[in-house]
PDB file of C-alpha atoms in Angstrom:
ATOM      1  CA  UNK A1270     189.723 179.927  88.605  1.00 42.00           C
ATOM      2  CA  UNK A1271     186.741 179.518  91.173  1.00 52.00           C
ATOM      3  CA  UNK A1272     184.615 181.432  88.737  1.00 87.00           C
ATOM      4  CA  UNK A1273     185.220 178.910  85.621  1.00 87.00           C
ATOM      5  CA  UNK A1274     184.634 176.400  88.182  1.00 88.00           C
ATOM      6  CA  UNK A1275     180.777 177.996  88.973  1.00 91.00           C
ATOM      7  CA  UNK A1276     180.654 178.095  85.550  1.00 93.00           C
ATOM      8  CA  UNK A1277     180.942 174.334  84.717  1.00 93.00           C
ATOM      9  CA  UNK A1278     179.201 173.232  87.550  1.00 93.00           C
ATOM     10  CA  UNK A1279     176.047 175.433  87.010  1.00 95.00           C
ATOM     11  CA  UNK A1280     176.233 174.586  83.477  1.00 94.00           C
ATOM     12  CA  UNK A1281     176.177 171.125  84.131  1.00 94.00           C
ATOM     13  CA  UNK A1282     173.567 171.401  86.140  1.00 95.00           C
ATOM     14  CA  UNK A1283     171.840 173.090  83.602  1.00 95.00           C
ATOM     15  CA  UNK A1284     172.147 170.204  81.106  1.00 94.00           C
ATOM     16  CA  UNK A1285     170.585 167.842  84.049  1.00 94.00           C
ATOM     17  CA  UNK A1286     167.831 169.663  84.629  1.00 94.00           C
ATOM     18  CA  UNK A1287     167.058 169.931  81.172  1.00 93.00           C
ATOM     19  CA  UNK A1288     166.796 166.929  80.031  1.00 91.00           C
ATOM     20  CA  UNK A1289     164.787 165.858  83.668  1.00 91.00           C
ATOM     21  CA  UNK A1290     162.375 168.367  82.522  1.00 90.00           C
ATOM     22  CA  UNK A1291     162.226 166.790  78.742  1.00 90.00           C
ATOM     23  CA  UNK A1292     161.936 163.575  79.797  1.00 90.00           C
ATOM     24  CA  UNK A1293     159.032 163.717  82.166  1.00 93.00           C
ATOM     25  CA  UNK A1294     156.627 164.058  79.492  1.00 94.00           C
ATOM     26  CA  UNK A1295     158.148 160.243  78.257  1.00 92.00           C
ATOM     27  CA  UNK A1296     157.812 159.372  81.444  1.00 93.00           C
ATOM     28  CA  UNK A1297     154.230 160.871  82.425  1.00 96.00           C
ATOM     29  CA  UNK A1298     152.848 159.796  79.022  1.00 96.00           C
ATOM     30  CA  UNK A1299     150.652 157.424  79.972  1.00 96.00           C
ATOM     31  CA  UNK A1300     149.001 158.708  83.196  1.00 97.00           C
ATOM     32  CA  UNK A1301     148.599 161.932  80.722  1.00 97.00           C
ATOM     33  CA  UNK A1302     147.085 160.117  77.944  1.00 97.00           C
ATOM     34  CA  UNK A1303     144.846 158.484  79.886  1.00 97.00           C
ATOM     35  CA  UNK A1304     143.391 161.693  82.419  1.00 97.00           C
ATOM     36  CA  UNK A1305     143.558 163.932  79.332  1.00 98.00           C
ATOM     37  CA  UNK A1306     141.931 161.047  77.049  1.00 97.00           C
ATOM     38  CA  UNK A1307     144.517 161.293  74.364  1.00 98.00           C
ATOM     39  CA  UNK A1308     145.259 158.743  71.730  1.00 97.00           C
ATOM     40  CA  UNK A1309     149.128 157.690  70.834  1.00 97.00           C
ATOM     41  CA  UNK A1310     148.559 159.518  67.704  1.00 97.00           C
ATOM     42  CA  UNK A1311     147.268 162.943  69.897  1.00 98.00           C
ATOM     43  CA  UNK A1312     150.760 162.756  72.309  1.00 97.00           C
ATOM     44  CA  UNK A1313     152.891 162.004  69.498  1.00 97.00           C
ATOM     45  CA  UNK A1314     151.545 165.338  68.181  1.00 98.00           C
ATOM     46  CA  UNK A1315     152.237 166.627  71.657  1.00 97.00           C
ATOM     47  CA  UNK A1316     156.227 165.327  71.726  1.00 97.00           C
ATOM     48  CA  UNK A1317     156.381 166.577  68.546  1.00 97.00           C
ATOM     49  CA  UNK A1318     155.267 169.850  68.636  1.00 97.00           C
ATOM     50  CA  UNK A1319     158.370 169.778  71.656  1.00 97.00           C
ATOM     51  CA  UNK A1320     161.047 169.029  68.656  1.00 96.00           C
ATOM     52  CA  UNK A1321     159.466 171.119  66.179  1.00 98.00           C
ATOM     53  CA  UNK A1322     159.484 174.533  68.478  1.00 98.00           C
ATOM     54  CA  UNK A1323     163.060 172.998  69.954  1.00 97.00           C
ATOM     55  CA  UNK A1324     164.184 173.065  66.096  1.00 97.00           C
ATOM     56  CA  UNK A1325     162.975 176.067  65.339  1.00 97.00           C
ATOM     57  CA  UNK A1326     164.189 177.828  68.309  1.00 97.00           C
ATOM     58  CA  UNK A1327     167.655 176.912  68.147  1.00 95.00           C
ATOM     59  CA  UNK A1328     169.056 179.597  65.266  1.00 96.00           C
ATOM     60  CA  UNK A1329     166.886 182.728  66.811  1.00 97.00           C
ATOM     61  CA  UNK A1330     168.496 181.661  70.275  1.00 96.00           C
ATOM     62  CA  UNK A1331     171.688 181.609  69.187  1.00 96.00           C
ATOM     63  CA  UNK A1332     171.383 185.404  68.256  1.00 97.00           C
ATOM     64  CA  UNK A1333     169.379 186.453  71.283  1.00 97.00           C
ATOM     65  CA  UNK A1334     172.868 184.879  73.141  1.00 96.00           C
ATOM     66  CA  UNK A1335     174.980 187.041  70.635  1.00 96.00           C
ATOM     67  CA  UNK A1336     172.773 190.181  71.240  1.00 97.00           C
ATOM     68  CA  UNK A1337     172.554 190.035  74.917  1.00 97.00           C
ATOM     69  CA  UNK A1338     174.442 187.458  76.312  1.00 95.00           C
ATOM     70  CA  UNK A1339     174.262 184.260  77.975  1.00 95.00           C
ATOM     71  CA  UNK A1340     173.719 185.558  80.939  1.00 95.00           C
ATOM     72  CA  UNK A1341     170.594 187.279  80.578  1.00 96.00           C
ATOM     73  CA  UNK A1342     169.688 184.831  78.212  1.00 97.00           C
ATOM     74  CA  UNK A1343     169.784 181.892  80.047  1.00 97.00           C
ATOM     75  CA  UNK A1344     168.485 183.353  82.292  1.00 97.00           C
ATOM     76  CA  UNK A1345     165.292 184.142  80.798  1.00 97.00           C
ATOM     77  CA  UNK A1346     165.326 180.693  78.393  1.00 97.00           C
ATOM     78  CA  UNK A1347     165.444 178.704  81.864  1.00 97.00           C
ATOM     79  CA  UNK A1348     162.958 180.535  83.633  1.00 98.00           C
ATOM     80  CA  UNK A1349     160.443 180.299  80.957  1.00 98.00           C
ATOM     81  CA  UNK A1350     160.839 176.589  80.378  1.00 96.00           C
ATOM     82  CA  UNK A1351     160.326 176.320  84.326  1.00 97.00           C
ATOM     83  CA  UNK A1352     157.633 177.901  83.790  1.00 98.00           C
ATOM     84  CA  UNK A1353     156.398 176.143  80.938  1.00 98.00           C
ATOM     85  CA  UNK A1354     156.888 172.944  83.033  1.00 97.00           C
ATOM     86  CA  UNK A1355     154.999 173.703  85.528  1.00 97.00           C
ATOM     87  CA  UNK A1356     152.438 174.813  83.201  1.00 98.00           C
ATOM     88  CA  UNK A1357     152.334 171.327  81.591  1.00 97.00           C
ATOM     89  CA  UNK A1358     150.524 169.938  85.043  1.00 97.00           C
ATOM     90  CA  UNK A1359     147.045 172.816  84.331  1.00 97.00           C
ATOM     91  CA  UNK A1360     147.007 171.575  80.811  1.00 97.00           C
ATOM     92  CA  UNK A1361     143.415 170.204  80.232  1.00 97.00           C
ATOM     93  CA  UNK A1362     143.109 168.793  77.117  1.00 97.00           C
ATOM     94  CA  UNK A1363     145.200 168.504  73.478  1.00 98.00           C
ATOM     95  CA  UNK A1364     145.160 171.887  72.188  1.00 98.00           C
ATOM     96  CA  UNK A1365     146.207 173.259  76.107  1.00 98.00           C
ATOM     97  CA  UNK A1366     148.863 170.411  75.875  1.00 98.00           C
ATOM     98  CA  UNK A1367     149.879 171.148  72.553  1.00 98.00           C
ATOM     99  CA  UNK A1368     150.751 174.289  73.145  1.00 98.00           C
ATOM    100  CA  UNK A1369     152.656 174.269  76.526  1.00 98.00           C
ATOM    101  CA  UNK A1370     154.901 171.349  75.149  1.00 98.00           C
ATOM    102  CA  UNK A1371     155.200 173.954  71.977  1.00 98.00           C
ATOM    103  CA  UNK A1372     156.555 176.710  74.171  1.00 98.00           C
ATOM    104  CA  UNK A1373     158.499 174.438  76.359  1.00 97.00           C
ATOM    105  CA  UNK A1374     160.769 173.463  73.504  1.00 97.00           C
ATOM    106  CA  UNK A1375     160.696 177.024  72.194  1.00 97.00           C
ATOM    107  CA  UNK A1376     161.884 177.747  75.850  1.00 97.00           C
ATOM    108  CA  UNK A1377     164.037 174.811  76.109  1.00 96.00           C
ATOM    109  CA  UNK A1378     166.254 176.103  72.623  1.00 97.00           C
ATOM    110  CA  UNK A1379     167.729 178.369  73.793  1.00 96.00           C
ATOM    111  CA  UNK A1380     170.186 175.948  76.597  1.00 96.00           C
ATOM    112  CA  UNK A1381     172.861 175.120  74.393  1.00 94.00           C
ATOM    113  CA  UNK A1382     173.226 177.703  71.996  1.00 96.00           C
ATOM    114  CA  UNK A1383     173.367 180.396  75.163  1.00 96.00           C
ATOM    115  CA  UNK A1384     175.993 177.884  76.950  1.00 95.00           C
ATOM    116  CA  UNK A1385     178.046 178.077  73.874  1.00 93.00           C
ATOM    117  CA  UNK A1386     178.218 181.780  74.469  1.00 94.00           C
ATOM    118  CA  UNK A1387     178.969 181.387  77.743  1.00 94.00           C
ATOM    119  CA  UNK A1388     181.997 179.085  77.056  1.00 91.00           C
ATOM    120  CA  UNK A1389     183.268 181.412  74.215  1.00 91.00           C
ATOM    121  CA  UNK A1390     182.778 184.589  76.572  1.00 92.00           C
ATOM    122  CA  UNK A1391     183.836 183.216  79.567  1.00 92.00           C
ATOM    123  CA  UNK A1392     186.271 180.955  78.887  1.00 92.00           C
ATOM    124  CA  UNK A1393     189.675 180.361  77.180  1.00 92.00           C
ATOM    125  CA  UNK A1394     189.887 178.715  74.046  1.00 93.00           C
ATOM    126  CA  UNK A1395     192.176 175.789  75.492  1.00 92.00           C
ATOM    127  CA  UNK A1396     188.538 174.894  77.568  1.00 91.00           C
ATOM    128  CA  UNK A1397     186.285 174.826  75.258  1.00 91.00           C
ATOM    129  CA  UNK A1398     186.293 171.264  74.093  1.00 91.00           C
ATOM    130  CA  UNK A1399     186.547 170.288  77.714  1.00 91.00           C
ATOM    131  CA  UNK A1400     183.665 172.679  79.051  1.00 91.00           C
ATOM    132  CA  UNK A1401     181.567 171.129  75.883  1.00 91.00           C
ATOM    133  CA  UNK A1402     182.595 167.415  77.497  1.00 92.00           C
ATOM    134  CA  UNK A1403     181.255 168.774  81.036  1.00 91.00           C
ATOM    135  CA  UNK A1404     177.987 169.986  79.770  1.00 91.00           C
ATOM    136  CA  UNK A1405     177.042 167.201  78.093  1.00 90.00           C
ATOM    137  CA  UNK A1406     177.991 164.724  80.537  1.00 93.00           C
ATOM    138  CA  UNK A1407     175.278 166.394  82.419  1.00 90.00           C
ATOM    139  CA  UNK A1408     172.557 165.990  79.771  1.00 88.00           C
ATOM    140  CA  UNK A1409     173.739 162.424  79.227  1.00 89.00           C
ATOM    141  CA  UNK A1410     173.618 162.155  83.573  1.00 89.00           C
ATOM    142  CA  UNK A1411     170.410 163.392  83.363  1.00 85.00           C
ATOM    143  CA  UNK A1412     168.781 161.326  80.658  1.00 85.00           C
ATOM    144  CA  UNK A1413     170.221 158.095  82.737  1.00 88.00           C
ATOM    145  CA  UNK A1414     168.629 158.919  86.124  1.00 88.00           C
ATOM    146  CA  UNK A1415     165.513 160.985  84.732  1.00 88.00           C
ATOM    147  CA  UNK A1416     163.541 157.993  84.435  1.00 88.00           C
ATOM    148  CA  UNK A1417     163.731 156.688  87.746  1.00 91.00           C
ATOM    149  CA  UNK A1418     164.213 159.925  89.397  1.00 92.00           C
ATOM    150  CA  UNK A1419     160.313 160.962  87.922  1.00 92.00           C
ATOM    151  CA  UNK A1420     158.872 157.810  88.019  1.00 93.00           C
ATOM    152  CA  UNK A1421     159.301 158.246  91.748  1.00 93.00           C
ATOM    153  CA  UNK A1422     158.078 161.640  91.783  1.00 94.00           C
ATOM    154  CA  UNK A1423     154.725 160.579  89.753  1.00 95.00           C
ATOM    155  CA  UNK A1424     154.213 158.189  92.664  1.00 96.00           C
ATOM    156  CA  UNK A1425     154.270 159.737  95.353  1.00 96.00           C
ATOM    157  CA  UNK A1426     153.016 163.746  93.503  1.00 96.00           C
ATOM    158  CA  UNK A1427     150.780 162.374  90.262  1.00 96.00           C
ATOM    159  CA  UNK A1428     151.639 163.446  87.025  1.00 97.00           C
ATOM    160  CA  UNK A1429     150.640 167.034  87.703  1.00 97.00           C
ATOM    161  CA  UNK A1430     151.783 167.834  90.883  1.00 97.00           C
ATOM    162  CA  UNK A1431     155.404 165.914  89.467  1.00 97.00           C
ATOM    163  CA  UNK A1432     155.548 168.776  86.505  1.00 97.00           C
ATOM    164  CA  UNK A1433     154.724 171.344  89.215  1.00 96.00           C
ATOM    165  CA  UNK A1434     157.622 170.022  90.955  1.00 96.00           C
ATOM    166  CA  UNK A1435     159.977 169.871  88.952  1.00 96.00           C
ATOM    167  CA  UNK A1436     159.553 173.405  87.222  1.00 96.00           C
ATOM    168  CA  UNK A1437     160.964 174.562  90.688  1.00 97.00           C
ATOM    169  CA  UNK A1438     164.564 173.358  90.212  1.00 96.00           C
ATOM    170  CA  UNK A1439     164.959 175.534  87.311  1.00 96.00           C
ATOM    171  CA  UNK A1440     163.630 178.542  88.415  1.00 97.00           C
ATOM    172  CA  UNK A1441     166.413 178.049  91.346  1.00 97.00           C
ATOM    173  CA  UNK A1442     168.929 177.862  89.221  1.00 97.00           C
ATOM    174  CA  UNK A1443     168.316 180.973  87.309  1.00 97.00           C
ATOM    175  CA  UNK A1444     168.226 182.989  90.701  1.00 96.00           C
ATOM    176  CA  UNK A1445     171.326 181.623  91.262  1.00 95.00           C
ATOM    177  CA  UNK A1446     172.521 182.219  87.539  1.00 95.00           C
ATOM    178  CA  UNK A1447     171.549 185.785  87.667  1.00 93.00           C
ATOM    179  CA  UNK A1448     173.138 186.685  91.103  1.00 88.00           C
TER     180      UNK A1448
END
């Protein structure tokens, strides 16, 4: 029973850090826009060239989980968008931008779909609906105290020492995911 319960929990934790991640960019936009010199029109390319990759992603995910598993999966899915995070802080310009927030969300596609194969692997039927609830309670968690949560962090770090930061969390968890 303890392992369902790391299950959940890192799971949830998961969905937090997730959507912290996504919504930094929301959150950073402006101090962005203005060191990078971008227009509204350039960063709405920028968000969505997130949802387009994020879109796309989703389907060839969903068989990388099948073929290999959620655990290897999210493993690599979570370390990547860590990494693409981070990344977001050296961006220098709109195509540099454009691209990390294209590979984030490439990256980032992979969550759910690989957590779904975790549940159905993992898990009993009779949990499903209720390890579905606990994940995305988390996401939900996490889009409610992202804001404030970064706005600190782009106070006292900038906007690119903040995505710096917060690539870290991730990476953590998939050490402790893997192990």
């Amino acid at each position: 029973m303890i392992a369902r319960g790391v299950l959940l929990v890192l799971l949830f934790l998961l969905s937090w850090i997730l959507y912290l991640d996504r919504a930094a960019i929301s959150t950073a936009k402006d101090l962005v826009a203005k060191d990078l010199s971008l227009s509204n029109d350039a960063m709405g390319v920028v968000f969505g060239s997130f949802a387009l990759a994020y879109a796309l992603g989703q389907i060839p995910a969903g068989w990388f989980a099948d073929r290999f598993g959620p655990r290897w999966t999210l493993t690599i899915v979570v370390s990547a968008w860590s990494l693409f995070t981070s990344l977001t802080g050296l961006a220098s310009g709109f195509t540099s931008m454009l691209v990390v927030r294209f590979l984030f969300g490439a990256a980032e596609a992979g969550a759910f779909p690989a957590s779904a194969r975790a549940f159905y692997t993992w898990l009993p039927p009779a949990l499903h609906g209720r390890a579905n609830g606990i994940i995305f309670s988390g996401s939900r968690l996490g889009a409610a105290l992202s804001f404030p949560i970064l706005s600190g962090l782009l106070d006292t770090s900038g906007w690119r020492g903040a995505f710096f930061l917060l690539g870290i969390p991730g990476l953590v968890w998939a050490i402790v995911w893997f192990s």
